[in-house]
Amino acid sequence: MMDDPDVLRLTLYVAGRTPRAERALANLRRIVELELHMPFELEIIDVLERPDLAEEALILATPTLVKESPLPGRRLIGDLSDTHRVMAGLHLPGPTHSHETSGGTDEVTADR
């Protein structure tokens, strides 16, 4: 089955239920509910429960959000609290709401 190129596929890697992981998850839920105006799929992987998947995806820090598709793939490391940076990092239109705090997302990298 081919992936639908119009569906945003995201994977959030966390390490347990730490405050930072909970913040990243809450921020991501807020972003997908308020800002994403397209179909999406979200998978959450706890690297403590599934270290094999973290190793396969080369996850070195948590929380890490991985944009699987549409290409290009992207990785955002941090608690995802800066909505503008998250949207830009995912190559999506800027936020329409102003529910954000400063700081948060530490790094944005492109998958090669």
Short mmCIF file of N, CA, C and O in Angstrom, two decimals:
data_model
loop_
_atom_site.label_atom_id
_atom_site.label_comp_id
_atom_site.label_asym_id
_atom_site.label_seq_id
_atom_site.Cartn_x
_atom_site.Cartn_y
_atom_site.Cartn_z
N MET A 1 0.84 -1.18 0.00
CA MET A 1 0.00 0.00 0.00
C MET A 1 0.88 1.24 0.00
O MET A 1 1.81 1.36 0.78
N MET A 2 0.63 2.18 -0.87
CA MET A 2 1.41 3.39 -0.96
C MET A 2 0.92 4.41 0.07
O MET A 2 -0.26 4.48 0.38
N ASP A 3 1.88 5.18 0.58
CA ASP A 3 1.53 6.24 1.51
C ASP A 3 0.86 7.38 0.76
O ASP A 3 1.25 7.71 -0.35
N ASP A 4 -0.13 7.98 1.38
CA ASP A 4 -0.80 9.13 0.80
C ASP A 4 0.10 10.35 0.99
O ASP A 4 0.39 10.74 2.13
N PRO A 5 0.56 10.98 -0.08
CA PRO A 5 1.46 12.12 0.05
C PRO A 5 0.80 13.35 0.66
O PRO A 5 1.48 14.29 1.04
N ASP A 6 -0.52 13.35 0.76
CA ASP A 6 -1.23 14.49 1.33
C ASP A 6 -1.44 14.36 2.84
O ASP A 6 -2.03 15.24 3.46
N VAL A 7 -0.98 13.25 3.41
CA VAL A 7 -1.13 13.03 4.85
C VAL A 7 0.20 13.31 5.53
O VAL A 7 1.24 12.78 5.14
N LEU A 8 0.17 14.16 6.55
CA LEU A 8 1.35 14.46 7.34
C LEU A 8 1.56 13.32 8.32
O LEU A 8 0.68 13.04 9.14
N ARG A 9 2.68 12.64 8.22
CA ARG A 9 2.99 11.52 9.13
C ARG A 9 4.06 11.96 10.11
O ARG A 9 5.16 12.32 9.72
N LEU A 10 3.72 11.93 11.39
CA LEU A 10 4.61 12.36 12.47
C LEU A 10 4.82 11.24 13.47
O LEU A 10 3.90 10.47 13.75
N THR A 11 6.04 11.16 14.01
CA THR A 11 6.35 10.24 15.09
C THR A 11 7.03 11.03 16.19
O THR A 11 8.00 11.74 15.94
N LEU A 12 6.50 10.91 17.41
CA LEU A 12 7.10 11.57 18.57
C LEU A 12 7.76 10.51 19.43
O LEU A 12 7.10 9.56 19.87
N TYR A 13 9.06 10.66 19.63
CA TYR A 13 9.83 9.75 20.47
C TYR A 13 10.02 10.41 21.83
O TYR A 13 10.49 11.55 21.92
N VAL A 14 9.62 9.70 22.89
CA VAL A 14 9.76 10.19 24.26
C VAL A 14 10.44 9.11 25.09
O VAL A 14 10.48 7.94 24.70
N ALA A 15 10.96 9.50 26.25
CA ALA A 15 11.58 8.54 27.18
C ALA A 15 10.79 8.56 28.47
O ALA A 15 11.08 9.33 29.38
N GLY A 16 9.75 7.76 28.52
CA GLY A 16 8.92 7.70 29.71
C GLY A 16 7.97 8.88 29.82
O GLY A 16 7.77 9.63 28.87
N ARG A 17 7.41 9.03 31.02
CA ARG A 17 6.42 10.09 31.25
C ARG A 17 7.05 11.20 32.08
O ARG A 17 6.52 11.58 33.13
N THR A 18 8.15 11.73 31.60
CA THR A 18 8.83 12.82 32.27
C THR A 18 8.07 14.13 32.04
O THR A 18 7.28 14.22 31.10
N PRO A 19 8.32 15.14 32.86
CA PRO A 19 7.67 16.44 32.62
C PRO A 19 7.97 16.99 31.22
O PRO A 19 7.09 17.55 30.58
N ARG A 20 9.19 16.83 30.75
CA ARG A 20 9.55 17.33 29.42
C ARG A 20 8.79 16.56 28.33
O ARG A 20 8.30 17.16 27.37
N ALA A 21 8.65 15.25 28.48
CA ALA A 21 7.90 14.45 27.51
C ALA A 21 6.42 14.83 27.53
O ALA A 21 5.79 14.95 26.48
N GLU A 22 5.86 15.02 28.72
CA GLU A 22 4.46 15.40 28.84
C GLU A 22 4.21 16.78 28.22
O GLU A 22 3.20 17.00 27.57
N ARG A 23 5.17 17.71 28.41
CA ARG A 23 5.05 19.04 27.82
C ARG A 23 5.09 18.96 26.30
O ARG A 23 4.31 19.61 25.61
N ALA A 24 6.02 18.15 25.77
CA ALA A 24 6.13 17.99 24.32
C ALA A 24 4.84 17.41 23.75
O ALA A 24 4.33 17.87 22.72
N LEU A 25 4.29 16.41 24.41
CA LEU A 25 3.05 15.79 23.95
C LEU A 25 1.89 16.78 24.00
O LEU A 25 1.11 16.89 23.05
N ALA A 26 1.78 17.53 25.08
CA ALA A 26 0.70 18.52 25.20
C ALA A 26 0.85 19.60 24.14
O ALA A 26 -0.13 20.01 23.50
N ASN A 27 2.08 20.07 23.92
CA ASN A 27 2.30 21.10 22.90
C ASN A 27 1.99 20.56 21.51
O ASN A 27 1.39 21.25 20.70
N LEU A 28 2.39 19.33 21.23
CA LEU A 28 2.10 18.74 19.92
C LEU A 28 0.60 18.57 19.72
O LEU A 28 0.08 18.87 18.64
N ARG A 29 -0.10 18.12 20.73
CA ARG A 29 -1.56 17.98 20.62
C ARG A 29 -2.21 19.33 20.34
O ARG A 29 -3.11 19.44 19.52
N ARG A 30 -1.75 20.38 21.02
CA ARG A 30 -2.28 21.72 20.79
C ARG A 30 -2.01 22.15 19.34
O ARG A 30 -2.90 22.68 18.67
N ILE A 31 -0.82 21.90 18.86
CA ILE A 31 -0.46 22.29 17.49
C ILE A 31 -1.32 21.54 16.47
O ILE A 31 -1.86 22.16 15.56
N VAL A 32 -1.47 20.23 16.63
CA VAL A 32 -2.23 19.50 15.61
C VAL A 32 -3.72 19.85 15.67
O VAL A 32 -4.38 19.86 14.65
N GLU A 33 -4.23 20.17 16.87
CA GLU A 33 -5.64 20.53 16.97
C GLU A 33 -5.92 21.93 16.44
O GLU A 33 -6.94 22.16 15.80
N LEU A 34 -5.02 22.87 16.69
CA LEU A 34 -5.28 24.27 16.34
C LEU A 34 -4.64 24.72 15.03
O LEU A 34 -5.15 25.62 14.37
N GLU A 35 -3.52 24.13 14.65
CA GLU A 35 -2.74 24.66 13.54
C GLU A 35 -2.74 23.82 12.28
O GLU A 35 -2.57 24.35 11.19
N LEU A 36 -2.87 22.51 12.41
CA LEU A 36 -2.79 21.67 11.22
C LEU A 36 -4.13 21.67 10.50
O LEU A 36 -5.15 21.31 11.06
N HIS A 37 -4.08 22.09 9.28
CA HIS A 37 -5.29 22.12 8.46
C HIS A 37 -5.14 21.12 7.33
O HIS A 37 -5.38 21.43 6.16
N MET A 38 -4.69 19.91 7.71
CA MET A 38 -4.50 18.84 6.74
C MET A 38 -4.59 17.52 7.51
O MET A 38 -4.42 17.50 8.72
N PRO A 39 -4.86 16.43 6.81
CA PRO A 39 -4.91 15.14 7.49
C PRO A 39 -3.53 14.77 8.02
O PRO A 39 -2.51 15.08 7.40
N PHE A 40 -3.50 14.12 9.18
CA PHE A 40 -2.23 13.72 9.75
C PHE A 40 -2.38 12.39 10.49
O PHE A 40 -3.48 11.99 10.86
N GLU A 41 -1.24 11.74 10.65
CA GLU A 41 -1.14 10.53 11.47
C GLU A 41 -0.05 10.79 12.49
O GLU A 41 1.01 11.32 12.14
N LEU A 42 -0.30 10.45 13.74
CA LEU A 42 0.67 10.67 14.80
C LEU A 42 0.91 9.35 15.53
O LEU A 42 -0.03 8.71 15.99
N GLU A 43 2.18 8.98 15.63
CA GLU A 43 2.58 7.79 16.39
C GLU A 43 3.47 8.27 17.52
O GLU A 43 4.36 9.10 17.31
N ILE A 44 3.25 7.75 18.72
CA ILE A 44 4.07 8.10 19.87
C ILE A 44 4.82 6.85 20.29
O ILE A 44 4.21 5.80 20.53
N ILE A 45 6.14 6.96 20.37
CA ILE A 45 6.97 5.82 20.73
C ILE A 45 7.76 6.16 21.98
O ILE A 45 8.50 7.14 22.00
N ASP A 46 7.59 5.33 23.01
CA ASP A 46 8.38 5.46 24.24
C ASP A 46 9.65 4.64 24.04
O ASP A 46 9.58 3.41 23.92
N VAL A 47 10.78 5.32 23.99
CA VAL A 47 12.04 4.63 23.70
C VAL A 47 12.46 3.69 24.84
O VAL A 47 13.29 2.80 24.62
N LEU A 48 11.90 3.88 26.04
CA LEU A 48 12.19 2.95 27.13
C LEU A 48 11.49 1.62 26.90
O LEU A 48 12.00 0.57 27.31
N GLU A 49 10.33 1.66 26.26
CA GLU A 49 9.59 0.44 25.95
C GLU A 49 10.01 -0.17 24.62
O GLU A 49 9.90 -1.38 24.43
N ARG A 50 10.44 0.66 23.67
CA ARG A 50 10.80 0.19 22.33
C ARG A 50 12.17 0.75 21.91
O ARG A 50 12.27 1.52 20.96
N PRO A 51 13.23 0.36 22.62
CA PRO A 51 14.56 0.87 22.26
C PRO A 51 14.99 0.46 20.85
O PRO A 51 15.77 1.17 20.20
N ASP A 52 14.46 -0.65 20.36
CA ASP A 52 14.79 -1.10 19.00
C ASP A 52 14.32 -0.09 17.95
O ASP A 52 15.04 0.20 16.99
N LEU A 53 13.14 0.49 18.15
CA LEU A 53 12.64 1.48 17.19
C LEU A 53 13.43 2.79 17.27
O LEU A 53 13.67 3.43 16.26
N ALA A 54 13.84 3.16 18.49
CA ALA A 54 14.66 4.36 18.65
C ALA A 54 16.01 4.17 17.98
O ALA A 54 16.51 5.07 17.30
N GLU A 55 16.59 3.00 18.14
CA GLU A 55 17.89 2.72 17.50
C GLU A 55 17.76 2.71 15.99
O GLU A 55 18.59 3.30 15.28
N GLU A 56 16.72 2.09 15.48
CA GLU A 56 16.48 2.04 14.04
C GLU A 56 16.31 3.44 13.45
O GLU A 56 16.78 3.72 12.35
N ALA A 57 15.65 4.33 14.19
CA ALA A 57 15.41 5.70 13.71
C ALA A 57 16.56 6.65 14.06
O ALA A 57 16.49 7.83 13.76
N LEU A 58 17.59 6.12 14.70
CA LEU A 58 18.75 6.92 15.10
C LEU A 58 18.37 8.09 16.01
O LEU A 58 18.84 9.22 15.85
N ILE A 59 17.53 7.81 16.99
CA ILE A 59 17.10 8.81 17.96
C ILE A 59 18.16 8.91 19.05
O ILE A 59 18.46 7.93 19.72
N LEU A 60 18.73 10.10 19.20
CA LEU A 60 19.80 10.31 20.17
C LEU A 60 19.36 11.13 21.37
O LEU A 60 20.05 11.17 22.38
N ALA A 61 18.22 11.82 21.25
CA ALA A 61 17.71 12.66 22.34
C ALA A 61 16.19 12.60 22.31
O ALA A 61 15.59 12.34 21.27
N THR A 62 15.60 12.83 23.47
CA THR A 62 14.14 12.89 23.54
C THR A 62 13.75 14.13 24.32
O THR A 62 14.51 14.59 25.16
N PRO A 63 12.57 14.65 24.04
CA PRO A 63 11.64 14.25 22.98
C PRO A 63 12.13 14.70 21.60
O PRO A 63 12.73 15.76 21.47
N THR A 64 11.89 13.83 20.62
CA THR A 64 12.19 14.14 19.22
C THR A 64 10.95 13.89 18.40
O THR A 64 10.35 12.81 18.47
N LEU A 65 10.57 14.89 17.59
CA LEU A 65 9.45 14.76 16.66
C LEU A 65 10.04 14.55 15.28
O LEU A 65 10.89 15.31 14.83
N VAL A 66 9.61 13.48 14.61
CA VAL A 66 10.10 13.16 13.27
C VAL A 66 8.95 13.30 12.29
O VAL A 66 7.89 12.70 12.47
N LYS A 67 9.18 14.10 11.26
CA LYS A 67 8.23 14.22 10.15
C LYS A 67 8.65 13.17 9.12
O LYS A 67 9.70 13.27 8.52
N GLU A 68 7.82 12.15 8.95
CA GLU A 68 8.11 11.06 8.02
C GLU A 68 7.73 11.42 6.59
O GLU A 68 8.44 11.10 5.66
N SER A 69 6.57 12.06 6.44
CA SER A 69 6.11 12.47 5.12
C SER A 69 5.11 13.60 5.31
O SER A 69 4.54 13.74 6.38
N PRO A 70 4.93 14.43 4.31
CA PRO A 70 5.60 14.39 3.01
C PRO A 70 7.07 14.79 3.14
O PRO A 70 7.45 15.44 4.12
N LEU A 71 7.85 14.37 2.18
CA LEU A 71 9.28 14.68 2.17
C LEU A 71 9.49 16.16 1.94
O LEU A 71 8.66 16.80 1.30
N PRO A 72 10.56 16.76 2.40
CA PRO A 72 11.68 16.12 3.07
C PRO A 72 11.35 15.82 4.53
O PRO A 72 10.58 16.54 5.18
N GLY A 73 11.95 14.75 5.04
CA GLY A 73 11.80 14.42 6.44
C GLY A 73 12.49 15.46 7.30
O GLY A 73 13.44 16.10 6.86
N ARG A 74 11.99 15.65 8.50
CA ARG A 74 12.56 16.63 9.42
C ARG A 74 12.54 16.07 10.83
O ARG A 74 11.72 15.19 11.14
N ARG A 75 13.42 16.58 11.68
CA ARG A 75 13.48 16.20 13.09
C ARG A 75 13.51 17.46 13.93
O ARG A 75 14.27 18.37 13.64
N LEU A 76 12.69 17.49 14.97
CA LEU A 76 12.68 18.60 15.91
C LEU A 76 12.92 18.01 17.29
O LEU A 76 12.23 17.08 17.70
N ILE A 77 13.90 18.56 17.98
CA ILE A 77 14.26 18.07 19.30
C ILE A 77 13.87 19.13 20.32
O ILE A 77 14.22 20.29 20.17
N GLY A 78 13.13 18.73 21.34
CA GLY A 78 12.75 19.65 22.40
C GLY A 78 11.30 19.47 22.79
O GLY A 78 10.66 18.50 22.40
N ASP A 79 10.78 20.43 23.56
CA ASP A 79 9.42 20.27 24.08
C ASP A 79 8.34 20.87 23.19
O ASP A 79 7.18 20.89 23.55
N LEU A 80 8.72 21.36 21.99
CA LEU A 80 7.78 21.81 20.96
C LEU A 80 6.91 22.98 21.41
O LEU A 80 5.81 23.17 20.93
N SER A 81 7.42 23.80 22.33
CA SER A 81 6.61 24.90 22.86
C SER A 81 6.60 26.13 21.95
O SER A 81 5.71 26.96 22.08
N ASP A 82 7.55 26.24 21.03
CA ASP A 82 7.58 27.38 20.12
C ASP A 82 6.84 27.00 18.83
O ASP A 82 7.40 26.40 17.93
N THR A 83 5.57 27.36 18.76
CA THR A 83 4.72 26.95 17.65
C THR A 83 5.26 27.41 16.30
O THR A 83 5.28 26.65 15.34
N HIS A 84 5.73 28.65 16.24
CA HIS A 84 6.28 29.17 14.98
C HIS A 84 7.45 28.30 14.51
O HIS A 84 7.54 27.95 13.34
N ARG A 85 8.33 27.97 15.44
CA ARG A 85 9.50 27.17 15.08
C ARG A 85 9.11 25.75 14.68
O ARG A 85 9.71 25.18 13.77
N VAL A 86 8.15 25.18 15.35
CA VAL A 86 7.69 23.83 15.00
C VAL A 86 7.09 23.83 13.60
O VAL A 86 7.44 22.99 12.76
N MET A 87 6.22 24.79 13.31
CA MET A 87 5.59 24.85 11.99
C MET A 87 6.64 25.08 10.90
O MET A 87 6.59 24.45 9.85
N ALA A 88 7.57 25.97 11.14
CA ALA A 88 8.64 26.23 10.17
C ALA A 88 9.52 24.99 10.01
O ALA A 88 9.90 24.63 8.90
N GLY A 89 9.82 24.34 11.11
CA GLY A 89 10.65 23.14 11.07
C GLY A 89 10.01 22.00 10.31
O GLY A 89 10.71 21.19 9.71
N LEU A 90 8.70 21.95 10.33
CA LEU A 90 7.97 20.91 9.59
C LEU A 90 7.65 21.33 8.17
O LEU A 90 7.04 20.58 7.42
N HIS A 91 8.06 22.55 7.80
CA HIS A 91 7.77 23.12 6.47
C HIS A 91 6.27 23.23 6.25
O HIS A 91 5.75 22.87 5.20
N LEU A 92 5.58 23.78 7.25
CA LEU A 92 4.14 23.98 7.19
C LEU A 92 3.85 25.47 7.31
O LEU A 92 4.66 26.23 7.83
N PRO A 93 2.67 25.92 6.84
CA PRO A 93 2.32 27.34 6.97
C PRO A 93 2.38 27.76 8.44
O PRO A 93 2.13 26.95 9.33
N GLY A 94 2.68 29.02 8.68
CA GLY A 94 2.80 29.55 10.03
C GLY A 94 1.53 29.40 10.84
O GLY A 94 0.45 29.20 10.29
N PRO A 95 1.66 29.49 12.15
CA PRO A 95 0.50 29.31 13.03
C PRO A 95 -0.54 30.41 12.85
O PRO A 95 -0.20 31.55 12.53
N THR A 96 -1.78 30.03 13.06
CA THR A 96 -2.89 30.99 12.98
C THR A 96 -3.31 31.45 14.36
O THR A 96 -4.06 32.39 14.49
N HIS A 97 -2.84 30.76 15.40
CA HIS A 97 -3.16 31.12 16.78
C HIS A 97 -1.87 31.56 17.46
O HIS A 97 -0.78 31.25 17.01
N SER A 98 -1.99 32.25 18.57
CA SER A 98 -0.80 32.72 19.26
C SER A 98 -0.63 32.05 20.61
O SER A 98 -0.17 32.65 21.55
N HIS A 99 -1.00 30.77 20.72
CA HIS A 99 -0.86 30.02 21.96
C HIS A 99 0.53 29.39 21.99
O HIS A 99 0.71 28.25 21.61
N GLU A 100 1.50 30.15 22.46
CA GLU A 100 2.85 29.62 22.51
C GLU A 100 3.62 30.28 23.61
O GLU A 100 3.26 31.34 24.10
N THR A 101 4.73 29.63 23.97
CA THR A 101 5.63 30.19 24.94
C THR A 101 7.00 30.28 24.30
O THR A 101 7.23 29.72 23.24
N SER A 102 7.89 30.98 24.93
CA SER A 102 9.24 31.09 24.35
C SER A 102 10.05 29.86 24.70
O SER A 102 9.75 29.12 25.61
N GLY A 103 11.16 29.69 23.96
CA GLY A 103 12.06 28.57 24.22
C GLY A 103 11.51 27.29 23.64
O GLY A 103 10.80 27.30 22.65
N GLY A 104 11.86 26.17 24.26
CA GLY A 104 11.26 24.90 23.90
C GLY A 104 12.02 24.10 22.89
O GLY A 104 12.88 23.33 23.26
N THR A 105 11.68 24.24 21.64
CA THR A 105 12.30 23.41 20.62
C THR A 105 13.76 23.79 20.50
O THR A 105 14.09 24.91 20.17
N ASP A 106 14.63 22.84 20.78
CA ASP A 106 16.06 23.12 20.85
C ASP A 106 16.73 23.08 19.49
O ASP A 106 17.65 23.84 19.22
N GLU A 107 16.30 22.19 18.63
CA GLU A 107 17.04 21.97 17.39
C GLU A 107 16.10 21.45 16.32
O GLU A 107 15.20 20.68 16.59
N VAL A 108 16.34 21.89 15.09
CA VAL A 108 15.59 21.39 13.94
C VAL A 108 16.62 20.89 12.95
O VAL A 108 17.56 21.61 12.60
N THR A 109 16.46 19.65 12.49
CA THR A 109 17.40 19.10 11.53
C THR A 109 16.65 18.44 10.39
O THR A 109 15.54 17.95 10.57
N ALA A 110 17.26 18.44 9.22
CA ALA A 110 16.67 17.77 8.06
C ALA A 110 17.20 16.36 7.99
O ALA A 110 18.39 16.13 8.22
N ASP A 111 16.34 15.42 7.68
CA ASP A 111 16.78 14.05 7.40
C ASP A 111 17.33 14.02 6.00
O ASP A 111 16.85 14.69 5.12
N ARG A 112 18.32 13.24 5.82
CA ARG A 112 18.93 13.14 4.49
C ARG A 112 18.55 11.86 3.83
O ARG A 112 18.26 10.91 4.33
#
